[in-house]
Coordinates of C-alpha atoms in Angstrom, one line a residue:
Chain A
M21 CA -0.3 -0.1 -0.2
R22 CA 1.0 3.6 -0.9
Y23 CA 0.0 6.0 2.2
A24 CA 0.8 9.9 1.0
R25 CA 0.1 13.5 2.0
V26 CA -1.9 15.8 -0.1
S27 CA -3.1 19.3 -0.1
A28 CA -6.7 18.8 -0.7
G29 CA -9.3 21.7 -0.2
G30 CA -6.7 23.6 1.6
R31 CA -5.4 21.7 4.5
A32 CA -3.4 18.4 4.5
V33 CA -5.3 14.9 4.7
W34 CA -3.6 11.6 4.4
G35 CA -4.7 9.7 1.2
R36 CA -4.1 6.0 -0.2
V37 CA -2.3 6.4 -4.0
G38 CA -3.5 4.1 -6.5
E39 CA -2.6 4.0 -10.1
A40 CA -4.5 6.5 -10.9
D41 CA -6.2 8.1 -8.4
I42 CA -6.0 8.8 -4.4
E43 CA -8.4 8.1 -2.2
L44 CA -8.6 10.3 0.7
L45 CA -8.5 9.3 4.5
S46 CA -10.7 10.5 7.2
G47 CA -7.4 10.0 9.3
S48 CA -3.6 8.9 9.9
P49 CA -3.1 5.2 8.7
L50 CA 0.2 5.6 11.7
G51 CA -2.6 6.5 14.7
P52 CA -4.6 4.1 16.7
D53 CA -8.0 4.6 14.8
G54 CA -9.2 3.1 11.5
H55 CA -10.0 5.9 8.8
D56 CA -12.7 6.3 6.0
V57 CA -12.5 7.0 2.1
I58 CA -14.0 10.3 2.2
G59 CA -13.5 11.4 -1.7
T60 CA -11.4 11.0 -4.2
I61 CA -8.9 13.3 -6.2
P62 CA -6.7 12.6 -9.3
R63 CA -3.3 11.9 -8.9
E64 CA -2.4 14.0 -11.6
G65 CA -1.9 17.2 -10.5
A66 CA -2.0 16.6 -7.2
H67 CA -0.1 18.5 -4.4
W68 CA 2.3 16.4 -2.6
L69 CA 2.8 17.3 1.3
P70 CA 6.1 15.5 3.1
P71 CA 4.3 11.8 3.7
V72 CA 5.0 12.4 7.4
V73 CA 5.8 15.1 10.1
P74 CA 7.6 13.1 12.2
P75 CA 7.8 13.5 16.1
V76 CA 11.8 13.1 16.2
F77 CA 13.5 13.0 12.7
Y78 CA 16.9 11.1 12.8
A79 CA 19.3 11.0 10.6
V80 CA 22.0 8.8 9.9
G81 CA 25.6 10.1 8.6
L82 CA 28.3 7.7 7.7
N83 CA 26.5 4.4 7.0
Y84 CA 27.3 3.3 3.8
P85 CA 31.1 2.0 2.9
R86 CA 32.3 3.6 -0.2
H87 CA 30.9 7.3 0.9
I88 CA 32.9 6.8 4.6
A89 CA 35.4 6.1 2.5
H90 CA 35.3 9.4 0.3
T91 CA 34.9 11.2 3.3
G92 CA 38.4 9.8 4.8
A93 CA 36.3 9.2 8.1
E94 CA 36.4 5.9 10.5
T95 CA 33.6 3.6 10.1
P96 CA 31.4 3.9 12.7
G97 CA 31.9 0.5 15.4
R98 CA 28.2 1.1 16.5
P99 CA 24.7 3.1 15.3
E100 CA 24.6 6.6 16.2
V101 CA 22.3 9.0 14.8
G102 CA 21.7 12.8 14.4
Y103 CA 19.1 14.9 14.4
R104 CA 17.2 16.8 11.1
A105 CA 14.5 19.5 11.4
N106 CA 10.8 19.6 10.3
N107 CA 11.1 23.1 9.1
A108 CA 13.2 21.8 6.1
L109 CA 10.8 19.2 4.8
T110 CA 8.9 19.9 1.4
G111 CA 7.1 17.6 -0.9
H112 CA 7.9 15.7 -3.9
L113 CA 7.4 18.2 -6.9
S114 CA 8.2 21.4 -4.5
P115 CA 11.2 23.2 -4.9
I116 CA 14.9 22.8 -3.3
V117 CA 15.5 27.0 -3.1
K118 CA 19.2 27.3 -2.9
P119 CA 20.1 30.4 -0.5
A120 CA 21.1 33.7 -1.7
G121 CA 24.9 34.0 -1.5
I122 CA 25.8 30.5 -0.7
T123 CA 29.1 29.7 -2.5
G124 CA 30.2 26.4 -2.9
R125 CA 28.7 23.0 -3.3
F126 CA 24.9 22.6 -3.0
E127 CA 24.6 18.6 -3.0
A128 CA 22.1 16.1 -2.9
E129 CA 21.9 13.0 -1.1
P130 CA 19.8 10.2 -2.1
E131 CA 18.3 8.2 1.2
L132 CA 16.2 5.5 2.6
V133 CA 13.8 6.3 4.7
A134 CA 12.1 4.1 7.5
V135 CA 9.1 5.4 8.8
I136 CA 7.9 3.8 12.6
G137 CA 4.8 3.0 13.0
R138 CA 5.0 1.6 16.8
T139 CA 5.7 3.1 19.6
L140 CA 9.5 1.2 20.4
K141 CA 11.8 1.1 23.7
H142 CA 14.2 -1.9 24.2
A143 CA 12.8 -3.5 20.8
T144 CA 14.7 -6.3 20.0
H145 CA 15.8 -7.3 16.2
D146 CA 12.6 -8.7 15.4
E147 CA 10.2 -6.3 16.6
A148 CA 12.2 -3.4 15.2
R149 CA 10.9 -5.2 12.0
E150 CA 8.0 -5.0 12.8
G151 CA 7.5 -1.6 14.1
V152 CA 8.2 -0.2 10.6
F153 CA 5.7 1.0 9.0
G154 CA 6.8 1.4 5.3
W155 CA 9.8 3.1 3.2
T156 CA 10.1 6.7 1.5
I157 CA 12.2 8.0 -0.3
G158 CA 14.5 11.3 1.8
N159 CA 17.4 14.0 -0.2
D160 CA 19.9 15.5 2.4
V161 CA 20.2 18.4 0.5
S162 CA 23.8 19.9 1.6
A163 CA 25.3 23.5 1.5
R164 CA 28.8 22.3 2.0
T165 CA 30.7 25.8 3.0
W166 CA 28.0 26.1 6.1
Q167 CA 28.9 22.5 6.7
H168 CA 32.4 23.0 7.3
Q169 CA 32.1 26.9 8.6
D170 CA 29.6 25.9 11.5
R171 CA 29.8 24.0 14.7
T172 CA 26.3 22.2 13.8
F173 CA 24.8 21.1 11.0
W174 CA 21.5 24.0 11.6
R175 CA 21.7 25.7 8.7
S176 CA 24.2 23.8 6.4
K177 CA 21.5 20.7 6.4
N178 CA 18.3 22.6 7.8
S179 CA 17.3 25.8 6.1
D180 CA 13.9 25.9 4.7
T181 CA 13.7 22.8 1.4
F182 CA 16.5 21.8 1.8
K183 CA 14.6 18.2 3.5
P184 CA 12.3 16.5 0.4
M185 CA 11.0 13.6 1.2
G186 CA 8.4 11.3 -0.5
P187 CA 6.6 10.7 -2.4
W188 CA 4.6 8.5 -0.2
I189 CA 5.4 5.8 2.4
E190 CA 5.3 2.3 0.8
T191 CA 4.0 -0.8 3.4
D192 CA 4.8 -3.3 0.8
V193 CA 8.4 -3.2 -0.1
D194 CA 12.0 -5.2 0.4
A195 CA 13.6 -1.9 1.0
L196 CA 17.0 -3.3 1.5
A197 CA 17.2 -5.0 -1.5
Q198 CA 16.8 -2.4 -4.2
T199 CA 18.8 0.3 -5.9
T200 CA 19.3 3.8 -4.8
T201 CA 19.5 6.4 -8.6
L202 CA 20.4 9.8 -8.3
R203 CA 19.5 11.4 -11.5
V204 CA 20.3 15.2 -12.5
N205 CA 18.0 16.6 -15.6
G206 CA 17.1 12.8 -16.5
A207 CA 20.5 11.8 -16.5
E208 CA 22.3 9.0 -14.0
R209 CA 24.7 10.2 -11.6
A210 CA 24.9 7.4 -9.0
A211 CA 23.2 4.0 -8.4
F212 CA 24.3 2.0 -5.3
P213 CA 22.5 -1.1 -3.6
T214 CA 19.9 0.0 -0.6
G215 CA 21.4 -2.5 1.8
D216 CA 24.9 -2.1 1.4
M217 CA 25.1 -0.5 4.7
V218 CA 27.4 -0.9 7.7
F219 CA 24.2 -0.8 9.9
D220 CA 20.7 -1.4 8.7
P221 CA 17.8 0.4 10.2
Y222 CA 16.7 -2.4 12.1
D223 CA 20.4 -2.1 13.7
Y224 CA 19.5 1.4 14.1
I225 CA 15.6 0.8 16.1
V226 CA 17.1 -1.5 18.0
A227 CA 21.0 0.6 19.4
I228 CA 18.0 3.8 19.9
T229 CA 15.5 2.3 21.9
R230 CA 18.0 0.8 24.0
H231 CA 18.2 4.6 25.7
L232 CA 15.0 6.3 23.5
T233 CA 11.4 5.6 22.7
M234 CA 10.7 5.7 19.1
H235 CA 6.5 6.5 18.0
P236 CA 4.8 6.6 15.2
G237 CA 5.2 8.8 12.7
D238 CA 9.1 8.9 13.5
V239 CA 11.4 8.6 10.4
L240 CA 15.1 8.0 10.0
W241 CA 17.0 8.3 7.2
M242 CA 19.4 5.9 6.3
G243 CA 22.9 7.8 4.9
A244 CA 23.8 7.8 2.0
E245 CA 26.7 6.3 -0.3
A246 CA 27.2 8.7 -3.3
T247 CA 26.1 13.2 -3.6
C248 CA 26.0 14.9 -6.8
R249 CA 26.1 18.9 -6.8
L250 CA 23.1 20.9 -7.8
E251 CA 22.6 24.1 -9.0
P252 CA 19.2 26.3 -9.7
G253 CA 17.5 25.2 -13.0
D254 CA 18.2 21.4 -11.9
T255 CA 15.8 18.9 -11.5
V256 CA 17.1 15.9 -8.7
E257 CA 15.5 12.6 -9.1
I258 CA 16.0 10.0 -6.1
E259 CA 14.4 6.6 -7.2
I260 CA 15.0 3.6 -4.7
G261 CA 13.1 0.7 -6.2
G262 CA 9.8 -1.0 -5.0
I263 CA 9.3 2.6 -3.6
G264 CA 9.2 5.3 -6.4
V265 CA 10.6 8.8 -7.8
L266 CA 11.0 11.6 -5.5
S267 CA 11.3 14.7 -7.8
N268 CA 12.2 18.1 -6.8
P269 CA 13.3 21.3 -9.0
V270 CA 16.1 23.5 -7.5
L271 CA 15.6 27.4 -7.5
L272 CA 17.7 30.3 -6.8
E273 CA 16.4 32.2 -3.5
G274 CA 14.3 34.8 -4.7
N275 CA 13.6 33.6 -8.1
Q276 CA 10.8 31.2 -6.2
S277 CA 7.0 32.0 -7.6
Chain B
M9 CA -1.0 34.6 31.9
R10 CA 0.4 30.9 32.7
Y11 CA -0.6 28.0 29.8
A12 CA 0.3 24.8 30.7
R13 CA -0.5 21.4 29.7
V14 CA -2.3 18.8 31.8
S15 CA -3.5 15.2 31.2
A16 CA -6.9 15.4 32.3
G17 CA -9.1 12.2 31.4
G18 CA -6.2 10.4 30.0
R19 CA -5.7 13.2 27.1
A20 CA -3.2 16.7 26.7
V21 CA -5.6 19.6 27.9
W22 CA -4.6 22.6 27.6
G23 CA -4.9 24.9 30.8
R24 CA -4.9 28.3 32.0
V25 CA -3.1 28.4 34.8
G26 CA -4.4 30.4 38.9
E27 CA -3.5 30.4 42.1
A28 CA -5.3 27.8 42.8
D29 CA -6.8 26.5 40.0
I30 CA -6.2 25.3 36.4
E31 CA -8.9 25.9 33.4
L32 CA -9.2 23.8 31.4
L33 CA -9.2 24.9 27.6
S34 CA -10.4 23.5 24.1
G35 CA -7.6 24.2 22.2
S36 CA -4.1 25.6 22.2
P37 CA -3.3 29.4 22.6
L38 CA -0.5 29.1 19.9
G39 CA -3.2 27.9 17.4
P40 CA -5.1 30.4 14.8
D41 CA -8.7 29.7 16.6
G42 CA -10.5 30.7 19.8
H43 CA -10.3 28.6 22.5
D44 CA -13.4 28.3 26.0
V45 CA -13.0 27.2 28.9
I46 CA -14.1 23.7 29.3
G47 CA -13.6 22.9 32.7
T48 CA -11.2 23.6 35.4
I49 CA -9.2 21.1 38.2
P50 CA -7.5 22.1 41.1
R51 CA -3.4 23.1 40.3
E52 CA -3.0 21.1 43.2
G53 CA -2.3 17.5 42.3
A54 CA -2.4 18.2 38.4
H55 CA -0.6 16.2 36.1
W56 CA 1.7 18.5 34.4
L57 CA 3.3 17.5 30.8
P58 CA 5.5 19.5 29.0
P59 CA 3.6 23.0 28.6
V60 CA 4.0 21.8 24.6
V61 CA 5.5 20.0 22.1
P62 CA 7.3 21.4 19.6
P63 CA 8.1 21.1 16.2
V64 CA 11.4 21.9 16.0
F65 CA 13.2 22.0 19.4
Y66 CA 15.9 24.4 19.0
A67 CA 18.7 24.7 21.5
V68 CA 21.8 26.8 22.1
G69 CA 25.0 25.6 23.2
L70 CA 27.5 27.9 24.4
N71 CA 25.8 31.6 25.5
Y72 CA 26.7 32.0 29.0
P73 CA 30.4 33.7 29.4
R74 CA 31.0 31.6 32.9
H75 CA 30.0 28.7 31.0
I76 CA 32.0 28.5 28.5
A77 CA 35.1 29.6 30.5
H78 CA 34.6 26.7 32.3
T79 CA 34.2 24.6 29.2
G80 CA 37.7 25.4 28.0
A81 CA 35.8 26.6 24.6
E82 CA 36.3 29.7 22.3
T83 CA 33.3 32.0 22.7
P84 CA 30.7 32.4 19.8
G85 CA 31.6 34.4 17.1
R86 CA 27.4 34.2 15.9
P87 CA 24.8 32.9 17.1
E88 CA 24.3 28.7 16.0
V89 CA 22.1 26.3 17.1
G90 CA 21.8 22.6 17.4
Y91 CA 18.5 20.4 18.1
R92 CA 17.3 18.0 20.9
A93 CA 14.5 15.7 20.7
N94 CA 10.5 15.4 21.8
N95 CA 11.0 11.9 23.0
A96 CA 13.1 13.0 25.8
L97 CA 10.4 16.0 26.6
T98 CA 9.1 15.1 30.4
G99 CA 6.5 17.5 32.7
H100 CA 7.2 19.4 36.1
L101 CA 6.9 16.6 39.2
S102 CA 8.1 13.5 36.8
P103 CA 11.0 11.7 37.6
I104 CA 13.9 12.2 35.6
V105 CA 15.8 8.6 34.4
K106 CA 19.3 7.5 35.2
P107 CA 20.1 4.7 32.7
A108 CA 21.4 2.2 34.2
G109 CA 25.0 1.4 34.1
I110 CA 26.5 4.9 32.9
T111 CA 29.2 6.2 35.1
G112 CA 30.6 9.3 35.2
R113 CA 28.7 12.9 35.8
F114 CA 25.5 12.8 35.6
E115 CA 24.1 16.9 35.6
A116 CA 21.5 18.9 35.5
E117 CA 21.9 22.4 33.0
P118 CA 19.4 24.9 34.1
E119 CA 18.0 26.7 31.1
L120 CA 15.7 29.6 30.0
V121 CA 13.3 28.9 27.2
A122 CA 11.9 31.3 24.7
V123 CA 8.3 29.4 22.8
I124 CA 7.5 30.6 19.9
G125 CA 4.5 31.8 19.0
R126 CA 4.7 33.3 15.4
T127 CA 5.2 32.3 11.5
L128 CA 8.8 33.7 11.7
K129 CA 11.1 34.2 8.4
H130 CA 13.8 37.0 8.0
A131 CA 12.3 38.4 11.3
T132 CA 13.7 41.8 12.4
H133 CA 15.0 42.4 15.7
D134 CA 10.8 43.8 16.6
E135 CA 9.5 40.8 15.2
A136 CA 11.7 38.5 16.7
R137 CA 10.3 40.5 20.2
E138 CA 6.7 40.3 18.9
G139 CA 7.3 36.4 17.9
V140 CA 7.7 35.0 21.4
F141 CA 4.7 33.8 23.0
G142 CA 6.0 33.2 26.7
W143 CA 9.1 32.0 28.5
T144 CA 9.3 28.4 30.1
I145 CA 12.3 26.8 31.6
G146 CA 14.0 23.2 30.5
N147 CA 16.7 21.2 32.0
D148 CA 18.6 20.1 30.1
V149 CA 19.8 16.9 31.5
S150 CA 23.3 15.3 30.0
A151 CA 24.9 12.1 30.6
R152 CA 29.0 13.5 30.6
T153 CA 30.5 9.7 29.5
W154 CA 28.3 9.6 26.6
Q155 CA 28.3 13.5 25.7
H156 CA 32.1 12.9 25.4
Q157 CA 32.0 9.4 23.9
D158 CA 29.5 9.7 21.1
R159 CA 29.6 12.0 17.7
T160 CA 26.6 13.6 19.1
F161 CA 24.6 14.4 21.1
W162 CA 21.8 11.4 20.7
R163 CA 21.5 9.5 23.7
S164 CA 24.1 12.2 26.4
K165 CA 21.3 14.5 26.0
N166 CA 18.1 13.3 24.0
S167 CA 17.5 9.6 26.2
D168 CA 14.1 9.5 27.7
T169 CA 13.3 12.4 30.4
F170 CA 16.2 14.4 30.1
K171 CA 14.4 17.8 29.1
P172 CA 11.9 18.7 31.5
M173 CA 10.4 21.4 30.9
G174 CA 7.8 23.3 32.5
P175 CA 5.8 24.2 34.8
W176 CA 4.3 26.3 32.7
I177 CA 4.3 28.9 29.7
E178 CA 4.6 32.7 31.1
T179 CA 3.8 35.2 28.6
D180 CA 3.5 38.6 31.4
V181 CA 7.8 38.4 32.4
D182 CA 10.8 40.6 31.9
A183 CA 12.3 37.1 31.2
L184 CA 15.9 38.6 31.1
A185 CA 16.2 40.8 33.8
Q186 CA 15.6 37.6 36.3
T187 CA 18.0 35.2 38.0
T188 CA 17.8 31.5 37.4
T189 CA 18.3 29.8 40.7
L190 CA 19.3 25.8 41.0
R191 CA 18.6 24.0 43.8
V192 CA 19.1 20.3 44.4
N193 CA 17.8 18.7 47.6
G194 CA 16.7 22.2 48.6
A195 CA 20.1 23.6 48.6
E196 CA 21.1 26.3 46.5
R197 CA 23.7 25.0 43.9
A198 CA 24.0 27.8 41.6
A199 CA 22.2 31.3 40.4
F200 CA 22.6 33.3 37.5
P201 CA 21.3 36.5 35.9
T202 CA 19.1 35.1 33.0
G203 CA 19.9 37.9 30.2
D204 CA 24.0 37.5 30.7
M205 CA 24.0 35.8 27.7
V206 CA 26.2 36.4 24.7
F207 CA 23.3 36.8 22.3
D208 CA 20.5 37.2 23.7
P209 CA 17.0 34.9 22.4
Y210 CA 16.5 37.9 19.5
D211 CA 19.9 37.5 18.2
Y212 CA 18.9 34.0 18.1
I213 CA 15.6 33.9 16.3
V214 CA 17.0 36.9 14.0
A215 CA 19.8 34.9 13.0
I216 CA 18.0 31.1 12.4
T217 CA 14.9 32.9 10.6
R218 CA 17.7 34.4 7.9
H219 CA 17.6 30.6 6.3
L220 CA 14.6 28.3 8.7
T221 CA 11.0 29.2 9.1
M222 CA 10.2 29.4 13.1
H223 CA 6.9 27.5 13.9
P224 CA 3.9 28.6 16.5
G225 CA 5.4 25.8 19.2
D226 CA 9.0 25.9 18.2
V227 CA 10.9 26.3 21.4
L228 CA 14.4 27.6 21.8
W229 CA 16.2 26.6 24.8
M230 CA 19.2 29.3 25.7
G231 CA 22.2 27.4 27.6
A232 CA 22.8 27.3 30.9
E233 CA 26.0 29.0 33.6
A234 CA 26.3 26.6 35.6
T235 CA 25.7 23.0 36.2
C236 CA 25.1 20.5 39.0
R237 CA 25.7 17.0 39.2
L238 CA 22.4 14.6 40.0
E239 CA 22.2 11.2 42.2
P240 CA 19.2 8.8 42.2
G241 CA 17.0 10.2 45.0
D242 CA 17.6 13.5 44.6
T243 CA 15.1 16.5 43.7
V244 CA 16.7 19.4 41.4
E245 CA 14.1 22.3 41.0
I246 CA 15.2 25.3 38.6
E247 CA 13.8 28.2 39.7
I248 CA 13.2 31.4 37.0
G249 CA 11.9 35.0 38.5
G250 CA 9.3 35.4 37.9
I251 CA 8.3 32.4 35.6
G252 CA 8.3 29.5 38.0
V253 CA 9.6 26.8 39.6
L254 CA 10.5 23.8 37.7
S255 CA 11.1 20.1 40.1
N256 CA 11.5 16.5 39.2
P257 CA 13.1 14.0 41.4
V258 CA 15.4 11.3 40.0
L259 CA 15.0 8.0 40.0
L260 CA 17.6 5.3 39.2
E261 CA 16.6 3.2 35.6
G262 CA 14.6 -0.4 37.2
N263 CA 13.6 2.0 40.2
Q264 CA 11.1 4.0 38.1
S265 CA 7.6 3.1 40.0

């Protein structure tokens, strides 16, 4: 099943995504209550929102061996996470806005995202597996000059629109047996196996929930193996097999409509 | 006015806090809609929740000159923020749970907290002032061994119960002209002027909103000048003049009721 959030009648509504249509739902599939179909809209022309606004937005940093080698960092010996911020989220087809006046590399990082579906504390590996509601795609857009200048990632990775996520949450996919493909203006720039990770999502959930409770709607971004530069005017696409394609145009601040 | 969130009838309800009673409200004072009084409970015995669950949880690190000198770090030349995580929030009078098996210093950090009331982007200093809905108190509980061992603050500062916040949001106080007092088991351990900051909350809001949109309910924890050790069995109190007292018992994991 594919669940999305779309803007309908001026508000955010959950929907079940079909081939041609989206069935609008009365509530969240992540909540404890059931939900009814309250309408249908065509998929074409839908205004896609981030498929969930997480209570906590977890992000794994170094998790793909080739990316770690590229950065020159040491391979992590245990799962550790960082955080991103909800203000930066944007949906499928919405623009990534490059701030005016920043110089240096402005890059896409294509990531698999696990969406948590249950309250988890001291989870076993089996409970971690059962605790993932579904999977989506994230683009961890990063302004490298700020990343190197600043003490934290606050603006290098959390400026508005720097965290496209979507297009939807896919509940039926073997997410660690897929390929992540990064394209700019239709040209492939990177492709790597989703599952080629130092620690997989379940390892992270087990480690995190030793000390922290995870809640339905929390997201866990799993890191990227490859990155590529973006320029205003580009369109960046991330495809993960069995999930879908997250596509976003890149605009320069001041030039967005 | 003092606004709190309390547990009533098994759910989280906003309330307006008086001397003896809490008037329960039909909605959030931070929302665009009005709210009616839907009931009253005695203040005594109320179950206090964190006064807000923020969309984004901002935390300032080094911001008081004496604390910066103590850490040996350089004084920041510009406002930069980090993040904390909502799973760690707990309310006034709820226990701080020290994880079993951690060694080293386990400490309280008493902080002034600004609660954002408006959507802010490219805010001026005046807009930043008008954009603060009110003020509360935070305790940035920290496990130093993990803080030094880990690449991020994920468990050192974000384990469950490590972020007491409350007891309420005070909307009518000159928050930067007060004294923050830290007490353990009734004995004063530190006292410092709230306003003795390198950058004040409005400086931060102006800097943050150059690149990031702040939203109603976002919180900005302003850092601490002093810290003190906590042991299971202690009760830690943070008082900020004109706001109130945030009090929490400390328990060892496995010993909580």
